[in-house]
Amino acid sequence: MHVLKDLIQLDRKADAPVYLQITNAIIHHIRRGTLRRGLKLPGSREMAEHLGIHRKTMLAAYDELMAQGWIEMIPRKGTFVVRDLPDIKPKKIKPGEEIGQYPGKTFFHIDEKKVIPFPVGQFRDPNLLAINDGFPDTRLAPTELFLREFRTVARSRGFKKYYQYGTPKGPEYLRETLAPFLSDTRGLPITASNVMITKGAQMGIYLTTQLLIKPGDAVIVGEPSYFAATLTFRQAGATILRVPVDDQGIDVDAIETLCKKKKVKLIYVIPHHHHPTTVTLTPERRIRLLDLAARYRFAIIEDDYDYDFHYASNPILPMASLDQHGNVIYIGTLSKTLAPSVRVGFIIAPENFIDAVAHLRRSMDWQGDSMMEAAIAALYHNGVMGRHIKKVVKLYHERRDHFAALLKDQLHDRITFKVPDGGMSIWGTFHDVDLKKMSAHAAKKGLLIGDGSLYNTHTKNYNALRLGFASLQLKEQDRAVEILRESM
C-alpha cells in the first residue's frame, strides 16, 4: 500500500474543506521528507476510493498542489512530487545570534493631524453591551435573503463578469436599481447617470472634497458637526468656518453673513438628522440655503446618512430634490440599512460631476465588490429592502421611545435631551458628569460608551454624547442605562 494512504486523516467536522485538508497534509509530509522528491503518488481515483470521498474532491486537492508547485502531472506516467520544491529556505540562525525584529515605529514623521481617531468602544466585540454612536441592529439584517441573492449571483450563467474590472461609477445594475428607488422615496428626479456607487458615505465625502477643494478654500460646517467630514476638509487644506447649530438646524443667517465677508467654496450640511445633535433643518432654512448657494455660487454637500429612519411623520424631502442649479452633491449610504460592514454608499449629482469624480476615484480605488453589489441590487429590485426598512423603522421607533423614557426616569437630573424625530441616537448633554471617568467606569462594568471627545472642538467642550438606541433590545437598554447611572 502506498505510504500516502496512511498519512492523511480527514476531520469531517472541521471548518476547512476536505480538499484543503488533503492539500495541507501532503504539503506537510513533503516538507518533512516523508513524501520524498520524485515520488509517484497514487491516482486520484485510487485515493478517492481509499478516503471515501468523491473523485472531484481529490482532483481539486491535486490541482491545488500543482498550482502551488508541489506536485507535477506527467502525461501517461502519473503524478509525482516535484524534485525542485517551492519552499523558500530561511536563513539559518547561528547559536547566540540575535533575531532581528521588525521596526515598531517609522523613521519618518507622520502628520497626526491627518489621522482620524477611533471612537471608544465602537469597533470592539459586537457581543459586548454598548451604547454606540447610532448603529443599526445587525441582528435584524435580512442575512439569509442577502446570502440567497449572493449565491444566486455566484451561480448565474454570466457570473464571471463579476470577476472583471468594472466602471468606477459602480455597476450599472445597482445604479439602475437605486435611481428609481431614490426617486420614489426621496423625490430625486434622477437616472442612473446621476448615480455613483461608493464604499460608504465617507468615501463620497472624501472624493467630493478632493475634486472641489484647493488649499485655502473656505468650507462652512456646523458647530458641532460630523468630525470625520471636518477632518477630511482640513486634510484638503480648507479653511474651516463654523456656524452655530440650534434646534432648527444650521444657522443660515450666520452663513449669509460669512458669504458677504468671504468667498465660500463649500458648505457641508446634514439636514435630515444632524450629526451629532440629531436636529432637523427646517424647510424654510433649506430653501434659503439653496437660494444662497445660487446667489454666492458655492457647492453644498448634503450628507443624508440615515434618511430612511424617521418616526414622527413623513420626512422632509432632501434639499437635492429642490435643487434647480446643480449646486447640491447628495451623499448617502446603505450601511445603516443593512450593516456597518456593508460598505456601499452613493453620490447623487449632475452627470458631469459624476463623470469627473469617477475619474478621480481611479487614483485611489477602482470599484467596489461587484458580486455583493449585485446581491444588494436584487434585494432592492425584489422589494426585500423596502419591507426590511418598514420593519426596522417600526422597531426602532419603539426602542427610541423606551430609551427616552429610561433616560428621563433614571437620569433626569444628569442629562438634558430632546427626543429626535428620527435617526438611531439621542443627543444628550450631561451635567456635573466627567464623561472620561464615566466611560472608564462603565467599561469596567461591561458597558462600552464613548467619552464625548469626538464632538468637542478646540474652543468648546459640549460634555455631550450621541446615545445610540437602535442596536439595543429593550432589556439591553434597561441594563445599559442602569450601568450608566452607576458609573456617574
XYZ file of C-alpha atoms in Angstrom:
488
model
C 0.000 0.000 0.000
C 1.258 3.457 -0.876
C 2.682 5.417 2.055
C 0.397 8.401 1.299
C -2.687 6.411 2.223
C -1.520 6.132 5.838
C -0.640 9.834 6.144
C -3.964 11.551 5.504
C -6.530 11.777 8.314
C -9.695 13.699 7.495
C -11.773 15.623 10.031
C -15.321 15.696 8.707
C -16.382 18.246 11.367
C -13.611 20.738 10.598
C -14.377 24.114 9.026
C -11.660 23.604 6.391
C -12.884 21.977 3.143
C -11.803 18.353 2.655
C -9.700 19.120 -0.411
C -7.698 21.707 1.581
C -7.191 19.211 4.422
C -5.698 16.810 1.877
C -3.614 19.567 0.280
C -2.184 20.742 3.601
C -1.454 17.184 4.754
C 0.500 16.362 1.596
C 2.470 19.626 1.789
C 3.276 18.888 5.445
C 4.664 15.437 4.644
C 6.622 16.664 1.624
C 8.277 19.268 3.844
C 9.082 16.652 6.473
C 10.556 14.353 3.837
C 8.012 11.587 4.407
C 6.983 12.034 0.801
C 10.325 12.272 -0.941
C 11.113 14.272 -4.060
C 10.226 12.483 -7.272
C 7.874 10.040 -5.507
C 4.991 8.832 -7.631
C 1.632 9.440 -5.964
C -1.494 7.295 -6.238
C -4.050 8.259 -8.881
C -6.958 10.468 -7.931
C -9.499 7.660 -8.334
C -7.495 5.279 -6.129
C -7.014 7.912 -3.377
C -10.671 8.955 -3.523
C -11.831 5.372 -3.033
C -9.393 4.889 -0.154
C -10.519 8.079 1.636
C -14.187 7.580 0.876
C -14.594 10.901 -0.941
C -15.723 11.996 -4.364
C -13.054 11.861 -7.040
C -13.647 15.562 -7.837
C -12.544 16.407 -4.297
C -9.265 14.537 -4.772
C -8.747 16.158 -8.159
C -9.277 19.563 -6.522
C -6.546 18.737 -3.981
C -4.123 17.643 -6.704
C -4.955 20.739 -8.774
C -4.204 22.961 -5.777
C -0.888 21.183 -5.152
C 0.091 21.591 -8.808
C -0.883 25.267 -8.725
C 1.384 25.777 -5.703
C 4.226 23.859 -7.349
C 4.407 20.831 -5.019
C 3.495 18.116 -7.493
C 3.532 17.656 -11.250
C 1.500 15.522 -13.625
C 3.443 13.773 -16.395
C 1.246 12.508 -19.259
C 0.925 8.699 -19.456
C 3.180 8.326 -16.416
C 1.288 9.723 -13.436
C 1.510 12.296 -10.662
C 4.816 12.936 -8.879
C 6.265 15.049 -6.084
C 8.414 17.679 -7.833
C 12.179 17.466 -7.462
C 12.621 21.231 -7.040
C 10.390 22.125 -4.121
C 8.816 25.611 -3.945
C 9.789 26.212 -0.314
C 11.950 29.248 0.319
C 14.739 28.155 2.621
C 15.099 30.556 5.570
C 18.491 31.704 6.697
C 19.858 29.517 9.467
C 20.451 31.341 12.727
C 23.828 30.679 14.287
C 23.960 29.870 18.006
C 23.933 33.093 20.031
C 22.925 35.218 17.032
C 20.036 37.606 17.770
C 16.987 37.514 15.536
C 16.131 40.996 14.262
C 12.697 42.452 14.983
C 10.507 44.391 12.606
C 10.642 48.139 13.449
C 7.960 49.289 15.847
C 7.960 52.853 14.502
C 8.776 54.617 11.260
C 11.935 56.674 10.921
C 9.998 59.419 9.128
C 7.390 61.764 10.590
C 3.648 61.033 10.443
C 1.297 64.008 10.482
C -1.006 63.065 13.370
C -3.440 65.822 12.397
C -4.476 63.718 9.417
C -5.295 60.654 11.494
C -8.955 60.067 12.334
C -9.284 58.846 15.956
C -11.390 55.746 16.509
C -14.450 56.194 18.746
C -14.020 54.463 22.090
C -15.554 51.010 22.247
C -17.280 51.144 18.862
C -15.064 48.701 16.994
C -14.733 46.001 19.619
C -16.533 42.735 20.290
C -20.115 43.195 18.998
C -21.341 40.760 21.651
C -20.469 43.246 24.404
C -23.090 45.685 25.654
C -22.528 49.098 24.075
C -24.211 52.466 23.731
C -22.708 53.381 20.380
C -22.844 56.434 18.129
C -26.052 55.254 16.488
C -25.619 51.971 14.643
C -28.270 49.603 13.294
C -29.011 46.290 14.970
C -27.195 43.836 12.707
C -29.262 41.006 14.198
C -32.210 42.362 12.222
C -30.428 42.404 8.864
C -32.017 40.169 6.192
C -28.948 37.953 6.237
C -30.464 34.788 4.812
C -32.135 36.650 1.967
C -28.896 38.504 1.239
C -26.927 35.237 1.190
C -29.558 33.692 -1.068
C -29.174 36.505 -3.575
C -25.389 36.306 -3.299
C -25.480 32.569 -4.075
C -27.846 33.222 -6.985
C -25.372 35.729 -8.421
C -22.437 33.354 -7.910
C -24.262 30.509 -9.679
C -25.645 32.560 -12.543
C -24.582 31.772 -16.087
C -22.763 35.089 -16.505
C -21.150 35.141 -13.053
C -17.637 35.559 -14.488
C -18.422 39.158 -15.411
C -18.431 39.980 -11.713
C -14.767 38.929 -11.530
C -13.727 41.511 -14.104
C -12.798 45.169 -13.718
C -15.823 47.411 -13.961
C -16.561 51.115 -14.133
C -15.531 53.292 -11.155
C -19.065 54.711 -11.226
C -20.263 51.395 -9.879
C -22.162 48.593 -11.601
C -24.948 49.676 -13.897
C -27.383 47.147 -12.422
C -27.137 48.730 -8.959
C -27.264 52.302 -10.247
C -30.324 51.484 -12.356
C -31.981 49.912 -9.311
C -31.153 52.710 -6.876
C -32.158 55.577 -9.182
C -35.920 54.786 -9.241
C -35.867 53.786 -5.569
C -34.361 57.154 -4.561
C -36.685 58.949 -6.949
C -39.754 57.301 -5.403
C -38.704 57.627 -1.745
C -36.774 60.917 -1.769
C -38.172 62.867 -4.687
C -34.887 62.963 -6.583
C -35.553 63.390 -10.332
C -32.564 61.273 -11.378
C -31.462 58.480 -13.679
C -28.574 56.021 -13.354
C -26.276 58.597 -14.994
C -26.647 60.755 -11.853
C -25.559 57.940 -9.523
C -22.096 56.820 -8.467
C -21.659 53.872 -6.087
C -19.048 54.309 -3.351
C -17.742 52.312 -0.417
C -19.833 54.218 2.089
C -20.744 57.865 2.633
C -17.284 58.778 3.921
C -15.733 57.844 0.587
C -18.273 60.074 -1.136
C -17.344 62.996 1.129
C -13.632 62.399 0.541
C -13.884 62.202 -3.260
C -16.141 65.249 -3.463
C -13.743 67.224 -1.281
C -10.729 66.229 -3.356
C -12.497 67.307 -6.530
C -13.789 70.651 -5.245
C -11.391 71.982 -2.621
C -7.988 73.600 -3.056
C -5.744 74.719 -0.174
C -7.110 77.914 1.332
C -10.696 77.455 0.133
C -13.331 78.298 2.734
C -15.633 75.485 3.875
C -18.535 76.115 6.262
C -19.585 73.419 8.738
C -21.974 73.396 11.654
C -20.871 73.849 15.246
C -20.812 70.994 16.195
C -20.507 68.823 13.096
C -19.502 65.342 11.943
C -15.850 65.091 12.974
C -14.694 62.831 10.092
C -16.064 65.211 7.447
C -14.415 68.219 9.093
C -11.105 66.372 9.193
C -11.480 65.479 5.501
C -11.894 69.164 4.608
C -8.914 70.091 6.749
C -6.773 67.423 5.103
C -7.539 69.025 1.735
C -6.176 72.329 3.041
C -9.521 74.053 3.530
C -10.098 76.944 5.903
C -12.839 75.731 8.255
C -15.537 78.279 9.130
C -18.003 77.241 11.828
C -21.577 78.446 12.279
C -23.977 77.578 15.110
C -26.486 74.736 15.016
C -29.680 75.313 17.008
C -32.950 73.419 17.367
C -33.887 74.389 13.794
C -30.650 73.170 12.284
C -27.650 75.048 10.908
C -27.879 78.860 11.234
C -28.483 80.154 7.704
C -28.280 83.822 8.811
C -24.735 83.172 10.023
C -23.912 81.511 6.684
C -25.138 84.555 4.768
C -23.070 86.849 6.977
C -19.920 84.842 6.206
C -20.704 84.809 2.482
C -20.861 88.594 2.454
C -17.391 88.783 4.020
C -15.563 85.914 2.335
C -15.697 83.756 -0.772
C -17.134 80.412 0.343
C -16.432 77.342 -1.778
C -18.432 74.653 0.007
C -20.994 74.153 2.758
C -21.400 70.798 4.476
C -24.831 70.144 5.944
C -26.642 67.190 7.475
C -30.216 68.490 7.251
C -32.255 65.372 7.989
C -30.814 64.220 11.327
C -27.823 66.413 12.037
C -24.720 64.704 13.337
C -24.175 64.825 16.223
C -27.187 66.788 17.562
C -29.943 64.881 15.614
C -31.927 68.100 14.889
C -33.745 68.507 11.559
C -33.161 71.535 9.345
C -36.455 73.351 8.830
C -37.952 73.672 5.317
C -37.594 77.463 5.464
C -33.874 77.265 6.157
C -33.381 74.663 3.431
C -34.952 76.933 0.811
C -32.911 79.919 1.999
C -29.707 77.884 1.862
C -30.432 76.844 -1.726
C -31.065 80.497 -2.623
C -27.753 81.498 -1.027
C -25.931 78.760 -2.943
C -27.291 80.109 -6.231
C -26.514 83.719 -5.283
C -22.988 83.184 -3.934
C -22.147 80.197 -6.159
C -20.990 77.732 -3.542
C -21.451 73.974 -3.545
C -23.441 72.073 -0.918
C -22.623 68.598 0.317
C -25.893 67.196 1.650
C -24.995 64.246 3.866
C -28.144 62.157 4.272
C -26.744 59.129 6.041
C -29.986 57.840 7.632
C -32.898 59.246 5.654
C -34.980 56.063 5.906
C -35.208 56.159 9.704
C -37.823 58.773 10.561
C -40.606 58.286 13.120
C -42.545 61.487 13.729
C -44.171 61.924 10.304
C -43.279 61.770 6.655
C -39.686 63.043 6.383
C -38.869 66.323 4.677
C -37.529 65.625 1.189
C -33.805 66.237 0.647
C -32.562 69.616 -0.464
C -31.263 67.900 -3.602
C -34.864 67.252 -4.659
C -35.386 71.052 -4.893
C -32.030 71.933 -6.463
C -32.536 73.756 -9.784
C -28.957 74.948 -10.335
C -26.785 71.865 -9.794
C -25.342 73.142 -6.502
C -26.095 70.110 -4.319
C -23.961 66.980 -4.094
C -26.182 64.437 -2.344
C -24.410 61.668 -0.425
C -25.964 58.653 1.265
C -25.227 55.141 2.435
C -26.787 51.698 2.590
C -24.661 50.744 5.603
C -27.258 51.980 8.078
C -29.941 49.937 6.333
C -28.058 46.629 6.171
C -24.987 46.634 8.433
C -21.963 48.905 9.035
C -19.643 46.371 7.389
C -21.599 46.577 4.118
C -19.580 49.422 2.652
C -21.937 50.631 -0.064
C -22.891 54.267 -0.435
C -23.712 56.642 -3.265
C -23.190 60.114 -4.680
C -26.082 61.807 -6.488
C -25.082 64.763 -8.666
C -25.283 66.229 -12.180
C -23.842 63.908 -14.806
C -20.683 65.951 -15.466
C -19.786 65.793 -11.766
C -20.352 62.025 -11.672
C -18.045 61.616 -14.681
C -15.342 63.729 -13.048
C -15.495 62.103 -9.610
C -15.433 58.642 -11.224
C -12.167 59.511 -12.972
C -10.779 60.836 -9.687
C -11.689 57.599 -7.920
C -9.221 55.691 -10.085
C -6.328 57.373 -8.288
C -7.246 55.572 -5.045
C -9.636 52.745 -5.879
C -11.218 51.151 -8.927
C -14.552 49.709 -7.895
C -16.496 48.005 -5.145
C -17.389 44.369 -4.600
C -19.310 43.562 -7.780
C -20.939 40.368 -6.506
C -22.047 41.929 -3.236
C -23.410 44.967 -5.058
C -25.323 42.694 -7.451
C -26.875 40.879 -4.485
C -27.858 44.208 -2.900
C -29.388 45.364 -6.183
C -31.505 42.200 -6.207
C -32.707 42.893 -2.652
C -33.936 46.332 -3.721
C -35.346 45.093 -7.017
C -37.301 42.290 -5.317
C -38.748 44.613 -2.673
C -36.865 42.944 0.198
C -35.170 46.161 1.293
C -38.401 48.141 1.206
C -40.065 45.615 3.503
C -36.991 45.443 5.751
C -36.920 49.226 6.152
C -40.595 49.326 7.172
C -39.999 46.559 9.697
C -36.969 48.105 11.408
C -38.395 51.637 11.392
C -41.325 50.380 13.456
C -38.985 48.556 15.828
C -36.501 51.439 16.167
C -39.412 53.777 16.883
C -40.359 51.561 19.838
C -36.748 51.415 21.008
C -36.379 55.199 20.766
C -39.441 55.765 22.935
C -38.342 53.182 25.501
C -34.815 54.572 25.679
C -36.025 58.167 26.028
C -38.337 57.108 28.867
C -35.436 55.364 30.624
C -33.216 58.427 30.382
C -35.993 60.685 31.657
C -36.871 58.366 34.527
C -33.407 57.381 35.718
C -31.053 60.163 34.589
C -33.267 63.259 34.532
C -31.016 65.084 36.984
C -27.842 64.344 34.990
C -28.812 64.688 31.345
C -30.754 67.059 29.084
C -32.040 65.881 25.726
C -34.807 66.202 23.167
C -36.458 63.166 21.651
C -35.356 63.169 17.988
C -37.834 62.823 15.142
C -35.690 60.111 13.607
C -32.262 58.552 13.407
C -30.700 55.980 15.691
C -29.410 58.006 18.617
C -30.260 60.673 21.168
C -28.001 63.696 21.719
C -27.615 64.096 25.462
C -25.876 66.906 27.337
C -24.579 65.794 30.743
C -24.492 67.907 33.916
C -21.843 67.532 36.633
C -20.537 64.368 34.979
C -16.935 63.716 33.915
C -17.519 61.760 30.703
C -13.997 60.338 30.544
C -14.337 58.893 34.047
C -17.860 57.721 33.340
C -16.715 55.919 30.185
C -13.876 54.203 32.068
C -16.111 53.154 34.968
C -18.792 51.849 32.606
C -16.236 49.748 30.725
C -15.245 48.029 33.970
C -18.902 47.136 34.492
C -19.270 45.716 30.984
C -20.700 48.696 29.089
C -18.847 50.351 26.217
C -19.645 54.031 25.725
C -17.705 56.970 24.336
C -16.344 59.898 26.321
C -17.659 62.700 24.088
C -14.242 63.926 22.983
C -15.002 63.389 19.280
C -17.687 66.059 19.320
C -15.590 68.749 21.004
C -13.605 71.449 19.240
C -10.563 73.437 20.288
C -12.855 76.129 21.683
C -15.805 74.213 23.068
C -16.459 71.165 25.236
C -20.081 70.103 24.859
C -19.893 67.433 27.565
C -22.396 65.550 25.428
C -22.796 62.169 23.779
C -24.735 60.531 20.996
C -26.540 57.716 22.765
C -27.387 55.041 20.232
C -30.596 53.138 20.955
C -31.296 51.269 17.704
C -28.853 48.405 18.251
C -30.147 47.637 21.769
C -33.130 45.459 22.599
C -35.382 46.783 25.373
C -33.871 44.616 28.117
C -30.390 45.571 26.915
C -31.381 49.222 27.160
C -32.564 48.667 30.724
C -29.212 47.170 31.728
C -27.177 49.770 29.809
C -28.890 52.720 31.477
C -28.570 51.019 34.865
C -24.789 50.711 34.383
C -24.644 54.272 33.085
C -26.320 55.563 36.241
C -23.947 53.545 38.433
C -20.918 54.895 36.538
C -21.632 58.600 37.057
